[in-house]
Amino acid sequence: WALAAPLALALLTAALDEIGARLAPPRPGAEFPAFAMLNLAIGVAHFGLLAGVVWALSGGWLGPLEKAGLFAAAGLWLGQVSNANAHELIHASARGPRRLGVAVYVSLLFGHHASAHPLVHHVRVATPDDPATARRGEGFWRYAPRAWRGSFREGLRMESARRRGHPRWRHPYLHYAGGAALALGLSALLTGWRGFAAHLALAGFAQLQLLLSDYVQHYGLERARGPDGRVEPVGARHSWNSPHPVSSWMMLNAPRHSDHHARPARPYPALDLPRAAPMLPRSLPVMAWLALWPRGWRRVMDPRVAAWRAAAREGLATRAAG
């Protein structure tokens, strides 16, 4: 049973995606009729799941194979479902859901993402100034530390500029650090050093998947810069998308990424797949697995990036002639 969950999350989802991608796409807005309650339910359940798995991994009643299966299943859920849900929550207009999303990221020791994602990534996406946008030819293992450090640093700089003149103790980064310390301290207090290590490992696994998601969805894409030095507005062409329905449902339509960047306030049930959006050859989770092998990733994606850039140059030439 411990192995059944990660196999279902990985292999079964990938198989159903390939079948579903050949069917007619669902009508936007129809997949998640109670989407606000779903967000809150997944957000609250996250903390119980994290605590329960840390407790189970630190105990002695499961064998090594059972612990490996449990770790993989919980880690995939935290990295693909909890992460996608927290992403929706931090984009919410209401304060309560936003704080819940921040708390989820803090529990995964990734609180700075709640600042860096809206303040840096959404503003600078598909430009060299965005730490979360992977450059063409950049392998994931080189990208990951650069993106983590750059997002942390730029998020801190933006938050500090926004809050100049406010009390220092209200700085979000202090809350992110304090919350992370509290989460790890609770795991250590309740389950000892094994629970502390399990929490660290689960958080690292979840963060790895978040970085993979950003890497895959923006690899090699750049917004054109005009004669005045300004970059073009974010459009459908500036994110890789996936039409595969099952993984899209699991990640609350995160693979419909172009529409999200073009309209960040649009709720995820309403996200669509624009015709002009570049498409991944396989589902987002499958491409994330491929990205762990940089040579294979470049073999598949670099020709697609080259074709995308050629089409972009042709479009610019056509607009200039018009």
PDB file of C-alpha atoms in Angstrom, residues 128-321:
ATOM      1  CA  PRO A 128      17.139  37.641 -17.905  1.00  0.00           C
ATOM      2  CA  ASP A 129      16.192  39.560 -14.740  1.00  0.00           C
ATOM      3  CA  ASP A 130      13.876  36.784 -13.533  1.00  0.00           C
ATOM      4  CA  PRO A 131      15.741  34.215 -11.414  1.00  0.00           C
ATOM      5  CA  ALA A 132      12.971  31.656 -12.013  1.00  0.00           C
ATOM      6  CA  THR A 133      13.248  31.732 -15.823  1.00  0.00           C
ATOM      7  CA  ALA A 134      15.656  29.084 -17.122  1.00  0.00           C
ATOM      8  CA  ARG A 135      17.957  30.077 -19.966  1.00  0.00           C
ATOM      9  CA  ARG A 136      18.302  27.981 -23.077  1.00  0.00           C
ATOM     10  CA  GLY A 137      21.019  25.370 -22.573  1.00  0.00           C
ATOM     11  CA  GLU A 138      20.978  25.739 -18.777  1.00  0.00           C
ATOM     12  CA  GLY A 139      20.610  22.344 -17.115  1.00  0.00           C
ATOM     13  CA  PHE A 140      18.285  21.958 -14.170  1.00  0.00           C
ATOM     14  CA  TRP A 141      21.031  21.183 -11.648  1.00  0.00           C
ATOM     15  CA  ARG A 142      22.763  24.446 -12.524  1.00  0.00           C
ATOM     16  CA  TYR A 143      19.475  26.329 -12.605  1.00  0.00           C
ATOM     17  CA  ALA A 144      18.095  25.160  -9.230  1.00  0.00           C
ATOM     18  CA  PRO A 145      20.619  26.799  -6.833  1.00  0.00           C
ATOM     19  CA  ARG A 146      20.707  29.953  -8.960  1.00  0.00           C
ATOM     20  CA  ALA A 147      16.905  30.225  -8.981  1.00  0.00           C
ATOM     21  CA  TRP A 148      16.602  29.512  -5.233  1.00  0.00           C
ATOM     22  CA  ARG A 149      19.212  32.097  -4.242  1.00  0.00           C
ATOM     23  CA  GLY A 150      18.062  34.664  -6.782  1.00  0.00           C
ATOM     24  CA  SER A 151      14.398  34.405  -5.814  1.00  0.00           C
ATOM     25  CA  PHE A 152      15.245  34.682  -2.125  1.00  0.00           C
ATOM     26  CA  ARG A 153      17.465  37.715  -2.683  1.00  0.00           C
ATOM     27  CA  GLU A 154      15.195  39.566  -5.106  1.00  0.00           C
ATOM     28  CA  GLY A 155      12.088  38.835  -3.050  1.00  0.00           C
ATOM     29  CA  LEU A 156      13.845  40.242   0.022  1.00  0.00           C
ATOM     30  CA  ARG A 157      14.891  43.344  -1.889  1.00  0.00           C
ATOM     31  CA  MET A 158      11.385  43.976  -3.205  1.00  0.00           C
ATOM     32  CA  GLU A 159       9.733  43.432   0.173  1.00  0.00           C
ATOM     33  CA  SER A 160      12.261  45.728   1.887  1.00  0.00           C
ATOM     34  CA  ALA A 161      11.608  48.468  -0.669  1.00  0.00           C
ATOM     35  CA  ARG A 162       7.828  48.079  -0.295  1.00  0.00           C
ATOM     36  CA  ARG A 163       7.967  48.277   3.496  1.00  0.00           C
ATOM     37  CA  ARG A 164      10.417  51.109   3.938  1.00  0.00           C
ATOM     38  CA  GLY A 165       9.240  53.125   6.932  1.00  0.00           C
ATOM     39  CA  HIS A 166       7.244  50.221   8.430  1.00  0.00           C
ATOM     40  CA  PRO A 167       8.261  48.490  11.683  1.00  0.00           C
ATOM     41  CA  ARG A 168      11.055  45.988  11.032  1.00  0.00           C
ATOM     42  CA  TRP A 169       9.399  43.286  13.074  1.00  0.00           C
ATOM     43  CA  ARG A 170       6.577  43.178  10.517  1.00  0.00           C
ATOM     44  CA  HIS A 171       8.905  42.304   7.644  1.00  0.00           C
ATOM     45  CA  PRO A 172       7.571  39.122   5.948  1.00  0.00           C
ATOM     46  CA  TYR A 173      11.015  37.526   5.776  1.00  0.00           C
ATOM     47  CA  LEU A 174      11.212  37.569   9.574  1.00  0.00           C
ATOM     48  CA  HIS A 175       7.902  35.710   9.640  1.00  0.00           C
ATOM     49  CA  TYR A 176       9.120  33.235   7.022  1.00  0.00           C
ATOM     50  CA  ALA A 177      12.278  32.484   9.019  1.00  0.00           C
ATOM     51  CA  GLY A 178      10.453  32.350  12.346  1.00  0.00           C
ATOM     52  CA  GLY A 179       7.720  30.110  10.967  1.00  0.00           C
ATOM     53  CA  ALA A 180      10.258  27.727   9.428  1.00  0.00           C
ATOM     54  CA  ALA A 181      12.135  27.511  12.724  1.00  0.00           C
ATOM     55  CA  LEU A 182       8.873  26.876  14.566  1.00  0.00           C
ATOM     56  CA  ALA A 183       7.831  24.112  12.130  1.00  0.00           C
ATOM     57  CA  LEU A 184      11.183  22.341  12.413  1.00  0.00           C
ATOM     58  CA  GLY A 185      11.193  22.842  16.178  1.00  0.00           C
ATOM     59  CA  LEU A 186       7.777  21.221  16.531  1.00  0.00           C
ATOM     60  CA  SER A 187       8.891  18.234  14.459  1.00  0.00           C
ATOM     61  CA  ALA A 188      11.997  17.858  16.623  1.00  0.00           C
ATOM     62  CA  LEU A 189      10.037  18.311  19.845  1.00  0.00           C
ATOM     63  CA  LEU A 190       7.394  15.731  18.954  1.00  0.00           C
ATOM     64  CA  THR A 191       9.471  13.152  17.090  1.00  0.00           C
ATOM     65  CA  GLY A 192      13.123  13.822  17.913  1.00  0.00           C
ATOM     66  CA  TRP A 193      16.001  14.163  15.485  1.00  0.00           C
ATOM     67  CA  ARG A 194      14.477  11.611  13.092  1.00  0.00           C
ATOM     68  CA  GLY A 195      11.378  13.751  12.702  1.00  0.00           C
ATOM     69  CA  PHE A 196      13.541  16.837  12.223  1.00  0.00           C
ATOM     70  CA  ALA A 197      15.454  15.046   9.449  1.00  0.00           C
ATOM     71  CA  ALA A 198      12.235  13.733   7.870  1.00  0.00           C
ATOM     72  CA  HIS A 199      10.736  17.241   7.814  1.00  0.00           C
ATOM     73  CA  LEU A 200      13.886  18.637   6.193  1.00  0.00           C
ATOM     74  CA  ALA A 201      13.905  15.869   3.575  1.00  0.00           C
ATOM     75  CA  LEU A 202      10.208  16.272   2.716  1.00  0.00           C
ATOM     76  CA  ALA A 203      10.576  20.054   2.422  1.00  0.00           C
ATOM     77  CA  GLY A 204      13.616  19.646   0.179  1.00  0.00           C
ATOM     78  CA  PHE A 205      11.770  17.179  -2.053  1.00  0.00           C
ATOM     79  CA  ALA A 206       8.790  19.538  -2.340  1.00  0.00           C
ATOM     80  CA  GLN A 207      11.028  22.516  -3.113  1.00  0.00           C
ATOM     81  CA  LEU A 208      12.804  20.504  -5.797  1.00  0.00           C
ATOM     82  CA  GLN A 209       9.480  19.914  -7.535  1.00  0.00           C
ATOM     83  CA  LEU A 210       8.505  23.578  -7.342  1.00  0.00           C
ATOM     84  CA  LEU A 211      11.818  24.534  -8.947  1.00  0.00           C
ATOM     85  CA  LEU A 212      11.290  21.857 -11.598  1.00  0.00           C
ATOM     86  CA  SER A 213       7.870  23.304 -12.371  1.00  0.00           C
ATOM     87  CA  ASP A 214       9.285  26.791 -12.949  1.00  0.00           C
ATOM     88  CA  TYR A 215      12.194  25.379 -14.938  1.00  0.00           C
ATOM     89  CA  VAL A 216       9.981  23.372 -17.298  1.00  0.00           C
ATOM     90  CA  GLN A 217       7.300  26.017 -17.792  1.00  0.00           C
ATOM     91  CA  HIS A 218       9.651  28.851 -18.771  1.00  0.00           C
ATOM     92  CA  TYR A 219      12.717  27.148 -20.247  1.00  0.00           C
ATOM     93  CA  GLY A 220      14.352  29.175 -23.015  1.00  0.00           C
ATOM     94  CA  LEU A 221      11.450  31.598 -23.576  1.00  0.00           C
ATOM     95  CA  GLU A 222      12.177  35.324 -23.671  1.00  0.00           C
ATOM     96  CA  ARG A 223      10.085  38.437 -24.154  1.00  0.00           C
ATOM     97  CA  ALA A 224      11.279  40.704 -26.946  1.00  0.00           C
ATOM     98  CA  ARG A 225      12.810  44.065 -26.056  1.00  0.00           C
ATOM     99  CA  GLY A 226      11.852  47.090 -28.130  1.00  0.00           C
ATOM    100  CA  PRO A 227      14.042  49.981 -29.341  1.00  0.00           C
ATOM    101  CA  ASP A 228      13.149  51.933 -26.200  1.00  0.00           C
ATOM    102  CA  GLY A 229      14.480  49.125 -24.009  1.00  0.00           C
ATOM    103  CA  ARG A 230      11.076  48.028 -22.774  1.00  0.00           C
ATOM    104  CA  VAL A 231      10.092  44.373 -22.899  1.00  0.00           C
ATOM    105  CA  GLU A 232       6.887  43.335 -24.590  1.00  0.00           C
ATOM    106  CA  PRO A 233       3.872  42.534 -22.373  1.00  0.00           C
ATOM    107  CA  VAL A 234       3.526  38.983 -21.070  1.00  0.00           C
ATOM    108  CA  GLY A 235       1.516  36.934 -23.534  1.00  0.00           C
ATOM    109  CA  ALA A 236       0.470  33.424 -24.392  1.00  0.00           C
ATOM    110  CA  ARG A 237       3.834  32.726 -26.050  1.00  0.00           C
ATOM    111  CA  HIS A 238       5.900  33.170 -22.886  1.00  0.00           C
ATOM    112  CA  SER A 239       5.129  29.952 -20.980  1.00  0.00           C
ATOM    113  CA  TRP A 240       5.164  26.276 -21.871  1.00  0.00           C
ATOM    114  CA  ASN A 241       1.768  24.647 -21.362  1.00  0.00           C
ATOM    115  CA  SER A 242       0.361  21.143 -21.188  1.00  0.00           C
ATOM    116  CA  PRO A 243      -3.030  19.963 -22.504  1.00  0.00           C
ATOM    117  CA  HIS A 244      -2.928  16.764 -20.419  1.00  0.00           C
ATOM    118  CA  PRO A 245      -6.065  16.779 -18.246  1.00  0.00           C
ATOM    119  CA  VAL A 246      -5.375  14.452 -15.282  1.00  0.00           C
ATOM    120  CA  SER A 247      -2.116  16.049 -14.120  1.00  0.00           C
ATOM    121  CA  SER A 248      -3.692  19.440 -14.802  1.00  0.00           C
ATOM    122  CA  TRP A 249      -6.580  18.600 -12.462  1.00  0.00           C
ATOM    123  CA  MET A 250      -4.141  17.299  -9.857  1.00  0.00           C
ATOM    124  CA  MET A 251      -2.200  20.587 -10.028  1.00  0.00           C
ATOM    125  CA  LEU A 252      -5.302  22.809 -10.195  1.00  0.00           C
ATOM    126  CA  ASN A 253      -4.702  23.813 -13.822  1.00  0.00           C
ATOM    127  CA  ALA A 254      -1.136  24.996 -13.161  1.00  0.00           C
ATOM    128  CA  PRO A 255      -0.054  23.569 -16.575  1.00  0.00           C
ATOM    129  CA  ARG A 256      -2.350  26.148 -18.229  1.00  0.00           C
ATOM    130  CA  HIS A 257       0.456  28.505 -17.417  1.00  0.00           C
ATOM    131  CA  SER A 258       0.265  31.128 -20.142  1.00  0.00           C
ATOM    132  CA  ASP A 259      -3.249  32.190 -19.187  1.00  0.00           C
ATOM    133  CA  HIS A 260      -2.228  32.418 -15.534  1.00  0.00           C
ATOM    134  CA  HIS A 261       0.665  34.762 -16.340  1.00  0.00           C
ATOM    135  CA  ALA A 262      -1.426  36.877 -18.666  1.00  0.00           C
ATOM    136  CA  ARG A 263      -4.223  37.163 -16.054  1.00  0.00           C
ATOM    137  CA  PRO A 264      -2.790  36.377 -12.576  1.00  0.00           C
ATOM    138  CA  ALA A 265      -6.050  37.253 -10.818  1.00  0.00           C
ATOM    139  CA  ARG A 266      -8.108  34.800 -12.896  1.00  0.00           C
ATOM    140  CA  PRO A 267      -9.230  31.823 -10.732  1.00  0.00           C
ATOM    141  CA  TYR A 268      -7.779  28.497 -11.810  1.00  0.00           C
ATOM    142  CA  PRO A 269     -11.108  26.916 -12.925  1.00  0.00           C
ATOM    143  CA  ALA A 270     -11.362  29.606 -15.614  1.00  0.00           C
ATOM    144  CA  LEU A 271      -7.836  29.161 -17.023  1.00  0.00           C
ATOM    145  CA  ASP A 272      -7.683  28.204 -20.681  1.00  0.00           C
ATOM    146  CA  LEU A 273      -5.093  26.972 -23.184  1.00  0.00           C
ATOM    147  CA  PRO A 274      -4.564  29.781 -25.737  1.00  0.00           C
ATOM    148  CA  ARG A 275      -3.909  28.683 -29.309  1.00  0.00           C
ATOM    149  CA  ALA A 276      -0.704  30.726 -29.452  1.00  0.00           C
ATOM    150  CA  ALA A 277       0.726  29.070 -26.329  1.00  0.00           C
ATOM    151  CA  PRO A 278       3.689  26.707 -26.870  1.00  0.00           C
ATOM    152  CA  MET A 279       2.921  23.154 -25.756  1.00  0.00           C
ATOM    153  CA  LEU A 280       5.104  20.598 -24.011  1.00  0.00           C
ATOM    154  CA  PRO A 281       5.380  17.249 -25.801  1.00  0.00           C
ATOM    155  CA  ARG A 282       4.382  15.379 -22.626  1.00  0.00           C
ATOM    156  CA  SER A 283       2.626  16.272 -19.378  1.00  0.00           C
ATOM    157  CA  LEU A 284       4.297  18.604 -16.895  1.00  0.00           C
ATOM    158  CA  PRO A 285       5.249  15.838 -14.380  1.00  0.00           C
ATOM    159  CA  VAL A 286       6.767  13.672 -17.138  1.00  0.00           C
ATOM    160  CA  MET A 287       8.773  16.618 -18.472  1.00  0.00           C
ATOM    161  CA  ALA A 288       9.922  17.400 -14.927  1.00  0.00           C
ATOM    162  CA  TRP A 289      11.310  13.859 -14.659  1.00  0.00           C
ATOM    163  CA  LEU A 290      13.085  14.371 -17.999  1.00  0.00           C
ATOM    164  CA  ALA A 291      14.579  17.667 -16.780  1.00  0.00           C
ATOM    165  CA  LEU A 292      16.521  15.707 -14.140  1.00  0.00           C
ATOM    166  CA  TRP A 293      18.592  14.374 -17.090  1.00  0.00           C
ATOM    167  CA  PRO A 294      19.918  17.607 -18.670  1.00  0.00           C
ATOM    168  CA  ARG A 295      21.291  15.988 -21.833  1.00  0.00           C
ATOM    169  CA  GLY A 296      17.993  14.268 -22.613  1.00  0.00           C
ATOM    170  CA  TRP A 297      16.078  17.423 -21.741  1.00  0.00           C
ATOM    171  CA  ARG A 298      18.115  19.552 -24.147  1.00  0.00           C
ATOM    172  CA  ARG A 299      17.756  16.940 -26.874  1.00  0.00           C
ATOM    173  CA  VAL A 300      13.959  17.198 -26.627  1.00  0.00           C
ATOM    174  CA  MET A 301      13.458  20.880 -25.817  1.00  0.00           C
ATOM    175  CA  ASP A 302      16.246  22.859 -27.509  1.00  0.00           C
ATOM    176  CA  PRO A 303      14.887  22.227 -31.044  1.00  0.00           C
ATOM    177  CA  ARG A 304      11.465  23.375 -29.833  1.00  0.00           C
ATOM    178  CA  VAL A 305      12.971  26.519 -28.308  1.00  0.00           C
ATOM    179  CA  ALA A 306      14.818  27.201 -31.584  1.00  0.00           C
ATOM    180  CA  ALA A 307      11.565  26.831 -33.532  1.00  0.00           C
ATOM    181  CA  TRP A 308       9.805  29.105 -31.031  1.00  0.00           C
ATOM    182  CA  ARG A 309      12.484  31.788 -31.448  1.00  0.00           C
ATOM    183  CA  ALA A 310      12.339  31.557 -35.237  1.00  0.00           C
ATOM    184  CA  ALA A 311       8.571  32.029 -35.120  1.00  0.00           C
ATOM    185  CA  ALA A 312       9.011  34.965 -32.733  1.00  0.00           C
ATOM    186  CA  ARG A 313      11.496  36.666 -35.092  1.00  0.00           C
ATOM    187  CA  GLU A 314       9.147  36.103 -38.011  1.00  0.00           C
ATOM    188  CA  GLY A 315       6.264  37.613 -36.044  1.00  0.00           C
ATOM    189  CA  LEU A 316       8.329  40.674 -35.116  1.00  0.00           C
ATOM    190  CA  ALA A 317       9.379  41.148 -38.738  1.00  0.00           C
ATOM    191  CA  THR A 318       5.776  40.906 -39.879  1.00  0.00           C
ATOM    192  CA  ARG A 319       4.624  43.463 -37.304  1.00  0.00           C
ATOM    193  CA  ALA A 320       7.462  45.822 -38.248  1.00  0.00           C
ATOM    194  CA  ALA A 321       6.568  45.568 -41.944  1.00  0.00           C
TER     195      ALA A 321
END
